[in-house]
């Protein structure tokens, strides 16, 4: 202690005493990644973590470190076998991307750089602007469009609707932002179809508009918003002294992959002076394909668009994007002066701390890198072909279902989502729901395939959303055979 008395306690850090030893372990961890991805199809699509694993995972960290090697072994034993399953070739539940090895490596590099991507004069800022400009071009919005890479579609919807609220409710400079909603003379109202994603309900709640004032407009037989019903709702609300603010069109509904008639919605918004927001979490990515583009007619007229990189572009979670046509509108809700965040004429914050004015986050990870890396490495054309491939596969699955005597489609298949059921000839509605629920749980528990479910017009249906670059035709044949087999076994 006597030495320390004069020099103080010895100093420490998190860098290793032996870099070569760390290098060996780090290479081994890269090998783990390659082993995982290259053999992913041999594993179950999903398996539940056993009780002892759950127990270990919730333990508090040790006072004395175990060392990287021991932690890696724990990871391989307790974590790697038990993910959600979405990187598996037969995972089609909800809407999940498959990620990629290239994306995972980019994540490693982004974490290694550990840059704060909030703004300033650094590479991440220019790269993110490039990613946003490319996305705006794909969606048909002007190159001057503002945007930011966020955690996902839910945050993207929230940011876009904050911008809509602050431009439309109250005077141009936004008494809402300053004084909240209390002083507004008229209650703001949002409009979306009955099939809208629940992140929009959350946004209505968080923005103080209230979920009662998110009007759910009825849909037609193909689950698309009925524009005549929208016009009727607008008329009724104006007569009641409310303030219509924004119409949310969905490009690719989560239930069935339906597209609202965006062009008709844009006409109505033009005429009524309303903001048009498009939630295209996965569906907007169809804009890459000239063949699918007609589904999105009118997207280019939107005031804002939300979509995900981590779904149909297979960027590792979490990466979504919001685009706002007018940069002033985008900044309005999020610009608030702070002495400690001023830009300077030169130096690190020479460009200003810009991304912090485009959303609620201040410190931000370098999400753009894991978007940019795969796009650069694979190119845009491959991503387009993968989207088209999934759409073809959805049609294949739909045909296999239609051709099978015990299976039936439960909704049209406009894109990549296939809803279907096992049908037992004399089953009641309740029995049919029970059978299909049982089929789904057994499918998942067996690890053979992992679709999900939804309720359509009161019926429990199996649902495969194919946003998966690893899926092959045989995987869909297996799904159909297994559903029929389990159904017959159970029924
Ligand atoms: C997934 C999804 C969202 C939410 O996006 P997250 O990335 O999960 O936050 C919103 N809308 C639709 C249509 C979606 O499919």
Short mmCIF file of N, CA and C in Angstrom, two decimals, residues 182-354:
data_model
loop_
_atom_site.label_atom_id
_atom_site.label_comp_id
_atom_site.label_asym_id
_atom_site.label_seq_id
_atom_site.Cartn_x
_atom_site.Cartn_y
_atom_site.Cartn_z
N UNK A 182 -54.56 21.71 -24.15
CA UNK A 182 -55.63 22.25 -23.32
C UNK A 182 -56.24 23.53 -23.89
N UNK A 183 -55.39 24.37 -24.48
CA UNK A 183 -55.88 25.66 -24.96
C UNK A 183 -56.46 25.62 -26.37
N UNK A 184 -56.42 24.46 -26.99
CA UNK A 184 -56.97 24.37 -28.35
C UNK A 184 -58.48 24.58 -28.31
N UNK A 185 -58.95 25.33 -29.31
CA UNK A 185 -60.40 25.52 -29.37
C UNK A 185 -61.10 24.25 -29.85
N UNK A 186 -60.40 23.52 -30.72
CA UNK A 186 -61.05 22.35 -31.32
C UNK A 186 -60.19 21.10 -31.12
N UNK A 187 -60.82 20.04 -30.75
CA UNK A 187 -60.14 18.75 -30.53
C UNK A 187 -59.55 18.23 -31.85
N UNK A 188 -58.24 17.94 -31.90
CA UNK A 188 -57.67 17.33 -33.11
C UNK A 188 -58.11 15.87 -33.28
N UNK A 189 -58.25 15.46 -34.54
CA UNK A 189 -58.70 14.10 -34.83
C UNK A 189 -57.82 13.47 -35.92
N UNK A 190 -57.44 12.22 -35.69
CA UNK A 190 -56.71 11.40 -36.69
C UNK A 190 -57.70 10.41 -37.30
N UNK A 191 -57.41 9.99 -38.54
CA UNK A 191 -58.26 9.02 -39.25
C UNK A 191 -57.39 7.91 -39.83
N UNK A 192 -57.79 6.68 -39.59
CA UNK A 192 -57.08 5.54 -40.17
C UNK A 192 -58.10 4.44 -40.41
N UNK A 193 -57.70 3.39 -41.09
CA UNK A 193 -58.65 2.32 -41.33
C UNK A 193 -58.77 1.43 -40.09
N UNK A 194 -59.80 0.62 -40.08
CA UNK A 194 -60.01 -0.31 -38.97
C UNK A 194 -58.86 -1.30 -38.87
N UNK A 195 -58.05 -1.43 -39.90
CA UNK A 195 -56.94 -2.38 -39.93
C UNK A 195 -55.62 -1.72 -39.53
N UNK A 196 -55.66 -0.48 -39.07
CA UNK A 196 -54.41 0.24 -38.76
C UNK A 196 -53.63 -0.48 -37.67
N UNK A 197 -52.31 -0.35 -37.72
CA UNK A 197 -51.43 -0.99 -36.73
C UNK A 197 -51.58 -0.31 -35.37
N UNK A 198 -51.43 -1.08 -34.30
CA UNK A 198 -51.70 -0.50 -32.98
C UNK A 198 -50.65 0.51 -32.54
N UNK A 199 -49.52 0.61 -33.25
CA UNK A 199 -48.56 1.67 -32.92
C UNK A 199 -49.18 3.05 -33.16
N UNK A 200 -50.15 3.11 -34.07
CA UNK A 200 -50.82 4.40 -34.32
C UNK A 200 -51.78 4.73 -33.16
N UNK A 201 -52.40 3.71 -32.60
CA UNK A 201 -53.21 3.94 -31.38
C UNK A 201 -52.32 4.47 -30.26
N UNK A 202 -51.14 3.85 -30.13
CA UNK A 202 -50.22 4.32 -29.08
C UNK A 202 -49.82 5.77 -29.33
N UNK A 203 -49.55 6.09 -30.60
CA UNK A 203 -49.13 7.46 -30.92
C UNK A 203 -50.25 8.45 -30.57
N UNK A 204 -51.49 8.09 -30.91
CA UNK A 204 -52.62 8.98 -30.60
C UNK A 204 -52.70 9.23 -29.10
N UNK A 205 -52.45 8.18 -28.32
CA UNK A 205 -52.49 8.32 -26.87
C UNK A 205 -51.32 9.18 -26.38
N UNK A 206 -50.11 8.87 -26.85
CA UNK A 206 -48.92 9.60 -26.37
C UNK A 206 -48.94 11.07 -26.77
N UNK A 207 -49.54 11.37 -27.92
CA UNK A 207 -49.56 12.75 -28.40
C UNK A 207 -50.70 13.55 -27.80
N UNK A 208 -51.46 12.94 -26.90
CA UNK A 208 -52.52 13.67 -26.21
C UNK A 208 -53.78 13.83 -27.04
N UNK A 209 -53.79 13.26 -28.24
CA UNK A 209 -54.99 13.35 -29.08
C UNK A 209 -56.07 12.44 -28.50
N UNK A 210 -55.63 11.31 -28.01
CA UNK A 210 -56.57 10.37 -27.38
C UNK A 210 -57.04 9.33 -28.38
N UNK A 211 -57.11 8.09 -27.92
CA UNK A 211 -57.47 7.01 -28.85
C UNK A 211 -58.90 7.10 -29.34
N UNK A 212 -59.78 7.75 -28.57
CA UNK A 212 -61.15 7.94 -29.06
C UNK A 212 -61.17 8.83 -30.30
N UNK A 213 -60.14 9.67 -30.44
CA UNK A 213 -60.10 10.59 -31.58
C UNK A 213 -59.19 10.09 -32.70
N UNK A 214 -58.85 8.83 -32.62
CA UNK A 214 -58.30 8.13 -33.79
C UNK A 214 -59.48 7.36 -34.37
N UNK A 215 -60.07 7.94 -35.41
CA UNK A 215 -61.27 7.30 -35.99
C UNK A 215 -60.87 6.11 -36.83
N UNK A 216 -61.55 4.99 -36.58
CA UNK A 216 -61.26 3.77 -37.33
C UNK A 216 -62.28 3.64 -38.45
N UNK A 217 -61.86 3.95 -39.66
CA UNK A 217 -62.76 3.96 -40.82
C UNK A 217 -62.94 2.52 -41.33
N UNK A 218 -64.18 2.15 -41.65
CA UNK A 218 -64.43 0.77 -42.12
C UNK A 218 -63.65 0.44 -43.40
N UNK A 219 -63.44 -0.87 -43.59
CA UNK A 219 -62.71 -1.34 -44.77
C UNK A 219 -63.65 -2.11 -45.69
N UNK A 220 -63.22 -2.28 -46.94
CA UNK A 220 -64.02 -3.05 -47.90
C UNK A 220 -63.69 -4.55 -47.77
N UNK A 221 -64.19 -5.34 -48.71
CA UNK A 221 -63.99 -6.79 -48.65
C UNK A 221 -62.52 -7.19 -48.70
N UNK A 222 -61.69 -6.30 -49.24
CA UNK A 222 -60.26 -6.62 -49.33
C UNK A 222 -59.45 -5.88 -48.27
N UNK A 223 -60.14 -5.46 -47.21
CA UNK A 223 -59.49 -4.86 -46.03
C UNK A 223 -58.81 -3.52 -46.32
N UNK A 224 -59.32 -2.79 -47.34
CA UNK A 224 -58.80 -1.45 -47.66
C UNK A 224 -59.76 -0.39 -47.15
N UNK A 225 -59.22 0.74 -46.72
CA UNK A 225 -60.07 1.80 -46.19
C UNK A 225 -61.08 2.24 -47.25
N UNK A 226 -62.31 2.47 -46.80
CA UNK A 226 -63.37 2.93 -47.69
C UNK A 226 -63.34 4.46 -47.72
N UNK A 227 -62.93 5.07 -48.84
CA UNK A 227 -62.78 6.54 -48.89
C UNK A 227 -64.10 7.28 -48.65
N UNK A 228 -65.21 6.68 -49.10
CA UNK A 228 -66.51 7.35 -48.90
C UNK A 228 -66.81 7.43 -47.40
N UNK A 229 -66.48 6.36 -46.69
CA UNK A 229 -66.71 6.36 -45.24
C UNK A 229 -65.79 7.37 -44.55
N UNK A 230 -64.58 7.54 -45.08
CA UNK A 230 -63.67 8.56 -44.53
C UNK A 230 -64.28 9.95 -44.70
N UNK A 231 -64.78 10.24 -45.91
CA UNK A 231 -65.36 11.56 -46.17
C UNK A 231 -66.55 11.82 -45.25
N UNK A 232 -67.34 10.79 -45.02
CA UNK A 232 -68.49 10.91 -44.13
C UNK A 232 -68.04 11.24 -42.70
N UNK A 233 -66.99 10.57 -42.25
CA UNK A 233 -66.48 10.80 -40.89
C UNK A 233 -65.93 12.22 -40.76
N UNK A 234 -65.25 12.69 -41.80
CA UNK A 234 -64.70 14.05 -41.78
C UNK A 234 -65.82 15.08 -41.68
N UNK A 235 -66.87 14.84 -42.48
CA UNK A 235 -68.01 15.76 -42.48
C UNK A 235 -68.64 15.80 -41.09
N UNK A 236 -68.85 14.65 -40.51
CA UNK A 236 -69.52 14.58 -39.21
C UNK A 236 -68.67 15.29 -38.14
N UNK A 237 -67.35 15.07 -38.18
CA UNK A 237 -66.49 15.68 -37.16
C UNK A 237 -66.41 17.19 -37.33
N UNK A 238 -66.37 17.66 -38.57
CA UNK A 238 -66.35 19.12 -38.77
C UNK A 238 -67.65 19.74 -38.25
N UNK A 239 -68.75 19.07 -38.55
CA UNK A 239 -70.04 19.59 -38.08
C UNK A 239 -70.08 19.62 -36.56
N UNK A 240 -69.40 18.67 -35.93
CA UNK A 240 -69.40 18.61 -34.47
C UNK A 240 -68.37 19.57 -33.86
N UNK A 241 -67.69 20.37 -34.71
CA UNK A 241 -66.76 21.36 -34.20
C UNK A 241 -65.38 20.80 -33.86
N UNK A 242 -65.06 19.63 -34.37
CA UNK A 242 -63.73 19.05 -34.12
C UNK A 242 -62.77 19.48 -35.24
N UNK A 243 -61.48 19.15 -35.06
CA UNK A 243 -60.46 19.60 -35.99
C UNK A 243 -59.72 18.41 -36.63
N UNK A 244 -60.18 17.96 -37.80
CA UNK A 244 -59.46 16.89 -38.49
C UNK A 244 -58.03 17.32 -38.79
N UNK A 245 -57.07 16.46 -38.49
CA UNK A 245 -55.67 16.80 -38.61
C UNK A 245 -54.98 15.96 -39.68
N UNK A 246 -55.20 14.66 -39.64
CA UNK A 246 -54.33 13.76 -40.38
C UNK A 246 -55.06 12.49 -40.77
N UNK A 247 -54.81 12.04 -41.99
CA UNK A 247 -55.29 10.73 -42.43
C UNK A 247 -54.08 9.81 -42.50
N UNK A 248 -54.21 8.64 -41.88
CA UNK A 248 -53.12 7.65 -41.90
C UNK A 248 -53.53 6.54 -42.85
N UNK A 249 -52.86 6.46 -43.98
CA UNK A 249 -53.09 5.36 -44.91
C UNK A 249 -52.10 4.26 -44.62
N UNK A 250 -52.54 3.01 -44.72
CA UNK A 250 -51.62 1.90 -44.49
C UNK A 250 -51.26 1.27 -45.83
N UNK A 251 -49.97 1.12 -46.05
CA UNK A 251 -49.47 0.42 -47.23
C UNK A 251 -48.95 -0.92 -46.75
N UNK A 252 -49.80 -1.92 -46.81
CA UNK A 252 -49.44 -3.24 -46.28
C UNK A 252 -49.91 -3.36 -44.85
N UNK A 253 -51.18 -3.76 -44.66
CA UNK A 253 -51.68 -3.92 -43.29
C UNK A 253 -51.08 -5.17 -42.68
N UNK A 254 -50.98 -5.14 -41.37
CA UNK A 254 -50.31 -6.25 -40.70
C UNK A 254 -51.16 -7.52 -40.76
N UNK A 255 -52.48 -7.38 -40.76
CA UNK A 255 -53.34 -8.57 -40.82
C UNK A 255 -53.24 -9.32 -42.14
N UNK A 256 -53.41 -8.59 -43.24
CA UNK A 256 -53.53 -9.28 -44.54
C UNK A 256 -52.66 -8.71 -45.64
N UNK A 257 -51.88 -7.66 -45.34
CA UNK A 257 -51.04 -7.05 -46.38
C UNK A 257 -51.84 -6.19 -47.36
N UNK A 258 -52.97 -5.65 -46.91
CA UNK A 258 -53.82 -4.83 -47.78
C UNK A 258 -53.23 -3.42 -47.93
N UNK A 259 -53.53 -2.80 -49.06
CA UNK A 259 -53.10 -1.42 -49.32
C UNK A 259 -54.31 -0.50 -49.37
N UNK A 260 -54.33 0.52 -48.51
CA UNK A 260 -55.37 1.53 -48.63
C UNK A 260 -55.19 2.26 -49.96
N UNK A 261 -56.29 2.79 -50.52
CA UNK A 261 -56.18 3.51 -51.81
C UNK A 261 -55.52 4.87 -51.59
N UNK A 262 -54.19 4.89 -51.58
CA UNK A 262 -53.45 6.09 -51.17
C UNK A 262 -53.76 7.29 -52.06
N UNK A 263 -53.94 7.04 -53.36
CA UNK A 263 -54.22 8.15 -54.27
C UNK A 263 -55.54 8.83 -53.91
N UNK A 264 -56.54 8.02 -53.61
CA UNK A 264 -57.85 8.59 -53.21
C UNK A 264 -57.71 9.34 -51.89
N UNK A 265 -56.93 8.77 -50.97
CA UNK A 265 -56.74 9.45 -49.68
C UNK A 265 -56.01 10.77 -49.88
N UNK A 266 -55.03 10.78 -50.80
CA UNK A 266 -54.29 12.02 -51.08
C UNK A 266 -55.23 13.08 -51.66
N UNK A 267 -56.14 12.66 -52.54
CA UNK A 267 -57.13 13.61 -53.09
C UNK A 267 -57.94 14.23 -51.96
N UNK A 268 -58.40 13.39 -51.06
CA UNK A 268 -59.24 13.88 -49.95
C UNK A 268 -58.42 14.83 -49.07
N UNK A 269 -57.19 14.46 -48.78
CA UNK A 269 -56.35 15.32 -47.93
C UNK A 269 -56.07 16.66 -48.60
N UNK A 270 -55.82 16.64 -49.91
CA UNK A 270 -55.62 17.91 -50.65
C UNK A 270 -56.85 18.81 -50.50
N UNK A 271 -57.99 18.21 -50.76
CA UNK A 271 -59.24 18.98 -50.74
C UNK A 271 -59.54 19.51 -49.35
N UNK A 272 -59.25 18.72 -48.34
CA UNK A 272 -59.63 19.08 -46.96
C UNK A 272 -58.51 19.77 -46.21
N UNK A 273 -57.35 19.93 -46.84
CA UNK A 273 -56.22 20.56 -46.15
C UNK A 273 -55.69 19.71 -45.00
N UNK A 274 -55.60 18.40 -45.20
CA UNK A 274 -55.16 17.50 -44.13
C UNK A 274 -53.79 16.92 -44.45
N UNK A 275 -53.13 16.48 -43.41
CA UNK A 275 -51.83 15.81 -43.54
C UNK A 275 -52.09 14.35 -43.93
N UNK A 276 -51.34 13.86 -44.91
CA UNK A 276 -51.43 12.44 -45.25
C UNK A 276 -50.16 11.74 -44.77
N UNK A 277 -50.36 10.82 -43.82
CA UNK A 277 -49.24 9.99 -43.37
C UNK A 277 -49.46 8.57 -43.89
N UNK A 278 -48.40 7.94 -44.36
CA UNK A 278 -48.51 6.55 -44.80
C UNK A 278 -47.67 5.66 -43.89
N UNK A 279 -48.33 4.69 -43.28
CA UNK A 279 -47.61 3.66 -42.53
C UNK A 279 -47.34 2.50 -43.50
N UNK A 280 -46.09 2.44 -43.92
CA UNK A 280 -45.71 1.38 -44.87
C UNK A 280 -44.63 0.50 -44.28
N UNK A 281 -44.80 0.14 -43.03
CA UNK A 281 -43.75 -0.55 -42.27
C UNK A 281 -43.03 -1.61 -43.11
N UNK A 282 -43.78 -2.53 -43.71
CA UNK A 282 -43.12 -3.44 -44.66
C UNK A 282 -43.55 -3.15 -46.09
N UNK A 283 -44.83 -2.76 -46.26
CA UNK A 283 -45.39 -2.63 -47.62
C UNK A 283 -44.73 -1.55 -48.46
N UNK A 284 -44.24 -0.48 -47.84
CA UNK A 284 -43.65 0.61 -48.63
C UNK A 284 -42.39 0.15 -49.35
N UNK A 285 -41.76 -0.90 -48.82
CA UNK A 285 -40.54 -1.43 -49.45
C UNK A 285 -40.85 -2.04 -50.82
N UNK A 286 -42.12 -2.38 -51.05
CA UNK A 286 -42.53 -2.87 -52.37
C UNK A 286 -42.28 -1.81 -53.45
N UNK A 287 -42.06 -0.56 -53.04
CA UNK A 287 -41.76 0.51 -54.01
C UNK A 287 -40.49 0.21 -54.80
N UNK A 288 -39.63 -0.67 -54.29
CA UNK A 288 -38.42 -1.05 -55.02
C UNK A 288 -38.75 -1.75 -56.33
N UNK A 289 -39.93 -2.38 -56.39
CA UNK A 289 -40.26 -3.22 -57.54
C UNK A 289 -41.24 -2.52 -58.47
N UNK A 290 -40.85 -2.31 -59.74
CA UNK A 290 -41.78 -1.70 -60.70
C UNK A 290 -43.07 -2.52 -60.82
N UNK A 291 -42.97 -3.84 -60.65
CA UNK A 291 -44.17 -4.68 -60.76
C UNK A 291 -45.15 -4.45 -59.61
N UNK A 292 -44.61 -4.15 -58.42
CA UNK A 292 -45.47 -4.00 -57.24
C UNK A 292 -45.87 -2.54 -57.00
N UNK A 293 -45.12 -1.65 -57.59
CA UNK A 293 -45.28 -0.21 -57.38
C UNK A 293 -46.73 0.27 -57.52
N UNK A 294 -47.51 -0.27 -58.50
CA UNK A 294 -48.89 0.22 -58.64
C UNK A 294 -49.72 0.12 -57.35
N UNK A 295 -49.39 -0.84 -56.48
CA UNK A 295 -50.11 -0.95 -55.21
C UNK A 295 -49.97 0.33 -54.39
N UNK A 296 -48.87 1.05 -54.62
CA UNK A 296 -48.50 2.20 -53.79
C UNK A 296 -48.84 3.53 -54.45
N UNK A 297 -49.63 3.49 -55.50
CA UNK A 297 -49.92 4.74 -56.21
C UNK A 297 -50.46 5.78 -55.22
N UNK A 298 -49.85 6.97 -55.21
CA UNK A 298 -50.25 8.02 -54.27
C UNK A 298 -49.26 8.18 -53.13
N UNK A 299 -48.39 7.17 -52.92
CA UNK A 299 -47.38 7.27 -51.85
C UNK A 299 -46.55 8.53 -52.01
N UNK A 300 -46.26 8.87 -53.28
CA UNK A 300 -45.41 10.03 -53.56
C UNK A 300 -46.07 11.35 -53.17
N UNK A 301 -47.34 11.31 -52.83
CA UNK A 301 -48.05 12.54 -52.43
C UNK A 301 -48.13 12.69 -50.91
N UNK A 302 -47.58 11.74 -50.18
CA UNK A 302 -47.70 11.76 -48.71
C UNK A 302 -46.90 12.92 -48.10
N UNK A 303 -47.37 13.42 -46.97
CA UNK A 303 -46.59 14.39 -46.18
C UNK A 303 -45.53 13.67 -45.38
N UNK A 304 -45.81 12.43 -45.02
CA UNK A 304 -44.82 11.66 -44.25
C UNK A 304 -45.03 10.18 -44.50
N UNK A 305 -43.94 9.44 -44.38
CA UNK A 305 -43.97 7.99 -44.59
C UNK A 305 -43.15 7.34 -43.47
N UNK A 306 -43.68 6.26 -42.91
CA UNK A 306 -42.93 5.46 -41.94
C UNK A 306 -42.72 4.08 -42.53
N UNK A 307 -41.52 3.56 -42.41
CA UNK A 307 -41.28 2.18 -42.84
C UNK A 307 -40.11 1.61 -42.06
N UNK A 308 -39.91 0.30 -42.20
CA UNK A 308 -38.86 -0.39 -41.45
C UNK A 308 -37.75 -0.89 -42.35
N UNK A 309 -36.53 -0.73 -41.90
CA UNK A 309 -35.40 -1.44 -42.52
C UNK A 309 -35.30 -2.86 -41.96
N UNK A 310 -35.77 -3.05 -40.72
CA UNK A 310 -35.54 -4.36 -40.08
C UNK A 310 -36.61 -5.40 -40.42
N UNK A 311 -37.56 -5.04 -41.26
CA UNK A 311 -38.50 -6.06 -41.71
C UNK A 311 -38.07 -6.55 -43.10
N UNK A 312 -38.57 -5.89 -44.16
CA UNK A 312 -38.37 -6.48 -45.48
C UNK A 312 -37.01 -6.13 -46.11
N UNK A 313 -36.22 -5.33 -45.42
CA UNK A 313 -34.86 -5.09 -45.93
C UNK A 313 -33.83 -5.84 -45.08
N UNK A 314 -34.33 -6.61 -44.08
CA UNK A 314 -33.47 -7.56 -43.35
C UNK A 314 -32.29 -6.92 -42.64
N UNK A 315 -32.40 -5.67 -42.28
CA UNK A 315 -31.39 -5.04 -41.43
C UNK A 315 -31.61 -5.58 -40.01
N UNK A 316 -30.55 -5.92 -39.28
CA UNK A 316 -30.76 -6.40 -37.91
C UNK A 316 -31.59 -5.38 -37.08
N UNK A 317 -32.38 -5.90 -36.17
CA UNK A 317 -33.18 -5.01 -35.31
C UNK A 317 -32.29 -4.03 -34.58
N UNK A 318 -32.68 -2.79 -34.24
CA UNK A 318 -33.89 -2.16 -34.70
C UNK A 318 -33.52 -0.99 -35.60
N UNK A 319 -34.16 -0.97 -36.73
CA UNK A 319 -33.95 0.13 -37.67
C UNK A 319 -35.19 0.36 -38.51
N UNK A 320 -35.82 1.49 -38.28
CA UNK A 320 -36.92 1.96 -39.10
C UNK A 320 -36.59 3.34 -39.60
N UNK A 321 -37.53 3.95 -40.31
CA UNK A 321 -37.23 5.26 -40.88
C UNK A 321 -38.51 6.07 -40.95
N UNK A 322 -38.40 7.36 -40.66
CA UNK A 322 -39.51 8.26 -40.93
C UNK A 322 -39.03 9.31 -41.91
N UNK A 323 -39.87 9.59 -42.90
CA UNK A 323 -39.60 10.62 -43.90
C UNK A 323 -40.68 11.69 -43.76
N UNK A 324 -40.26 12.95 -43.73
CA UNK A 324 -41.23 14.05 -43.65
C UNK A 324 -40.91 15.03 -44.78
N UNK A 325 -41.93 15.25 -45.62
CA UNK A 325 -41.70 16.02 -46.84
C UNK A 325 -41.12 17.41 -46.55
N UNK A 326 -41.70 18.13 -45.58
CA UNK A 326 -41.26 19.49 -45.29
C UNK A 326 -40.35 19.47 -44.05
N UNK A 327 -39.05 19.78 -44.24
CA UNK A 327 -38.11 19.71 -43.11
C UNK A 327 -38.53 20.59 -41.92
N UNK A 328 -39.19 21.70 -42.23
CA UNK A 328 -39.66 22.58 -41.16
C UNK A 328 -40.70 21.86 -40.29
N UNK A 329 -41.60 21.15 -40.95
CA UNK A 329 -42.62 20.37 -40.22
C UNK A 329 -41.95 19.31 -39.34
N UNK A 330 -40.91 18.70 -39.89
CA UNK A 330 -40.26 17.62 -39.15
C UNK A 330 -39.62 18.15 -37.87
N UNK A 331 -38.99 19.32 -37.98
CA UNK A 331 -38.25 19.84 -36.81
C UNK A 331 -39.15 20.44 -35.74
N UNK A 332 -40.33 20.87 -36.15
CA UNK A 332 -41.17 21.67 -35.24
C UNK A 332 -41.37 21.03 -33.87
N UNK A 333 -41.76 19.76 -33.78
CA UNK A 333 -42.03 19.22 -32.42
C UNK A 333 -40.78 19.01 -31.58
N UNK A 334 -39.62 18.96 -32.22
CA UNK A 334 -38.42 18.47 -31.51
C UNK A 334 -37.34 19.52 -31.32
N UNK A 335 -37.61 20.74 -31.77
CA UNK A 335 -36.61 21.79 -31.63
C UNK A 335 -36.87 22.57 -30.36
N UNK A 336 -35.92 22.50 -29.47
CA UNK A 336 -36.08 23.23 -28.22
C UNK A 336 -34.69 23.60 -27.74
N UNK A 337 -34.46 24.90 -27.53
CA UNK A 337 -33.08 25.35 -27.30
C UNK A 337 -32.51 24.81 -25.99
N UNK A 338 -31.19 24.52 -26.01
CA UNK A 338 -30.50 24.09 -24.80
C UNK A 338 -29.07 24.61 -24.90
N UNK A 339 -28.63 25.30 -23.87
CA UNK A 339 -27.31 25.96 -23.90
C UNK A 339 -26.20 24.95 -24.17
N UNK A 340 -26.36 23.75 -23.63
CA UNK A 340 -25.31 22.74 -23.75
C UNK A 340 -25.32 22.01 -25.09
N UNK A 341 -26.27 22.35 -25.96
CA UNK A 341 -26.36 21.64 -27.25
C UNK A 341 -26.25 22.58 -28.44
N UNK A 342 -25.63 23.74 -28.23
CA UNK A 342 -25.50 24.69 -29.33
C UNK A 342 -24.54 24.19 -30.39
N UNK A 343 -24.85 24.47 -31.67
CA UNK A 343 -23.87 24.25 -32.73
C UNK A 343 -22.85 25.38 -32.69
N UNK A 344 -21.67 25.13 -33.26
CA UNK A 344 -20.65 26.17 -33.36
C UNK A 344 -20.33 26.37 -34.84
N UNK A 345 -19.54 27.43 -35.14
CA UNK A 345 -19.20 27.68 -36.54
C UNK A 345 -18.29 26.59 -37.09
N UNK A 346 -17.41 26.08 -36.24
CA UNK A 346 -16.47 25.05 -36.69
C UNK A 346 -16.31 24.02 -35.59
N UNK A 347 -15.51 22.98 -35.87
CA UNK A 347 -15.27 21.96 -34.84
C UNK A 347 -16.27 20.83 -34.90
N UNK A 348 -16.32 20.04 -33.86
CA UNK A 348 -17.12 18.80 -33.85
C UNK A 348 -18.59 19.06 -34.16
N UNK A 349 -19.15 20.12 -33.59
CA UNK A 349 -20.57 20.39 -33.83
C UNK A 349 -20.75 21.52 -34.84
N UNK A 350 -19.77 21.61 -35.77
CA UNK A 350 -19.85 22.62 -36.83
C UNK A 350 -21.15 22.52 -37.62
N UNK A 351 -21.65 21.32 -37.82
CA UNK A 351 -22.90 21.16 -38.57
C UNK A 351 -24.13 21.27 -37.69
N UNK A 352 -23.97 21.54 -36.39
CA UNK A 352 -25.12 21.54 -35.48
C UNK A 352 -25.43 20.11 -35.05
N UNK A 353 -26.21 20.00 -33.98
CA UNK A 353 -26.56 18.65 -33.49
C UNK A 353 -27.93 18.32 -34.09
N UNK A 354 -27.88 17.97 -35.38
CA UNK A 354 -29.08 18.00 -36.20
C UNK A 354 -30.07 16.88 -35.94
#
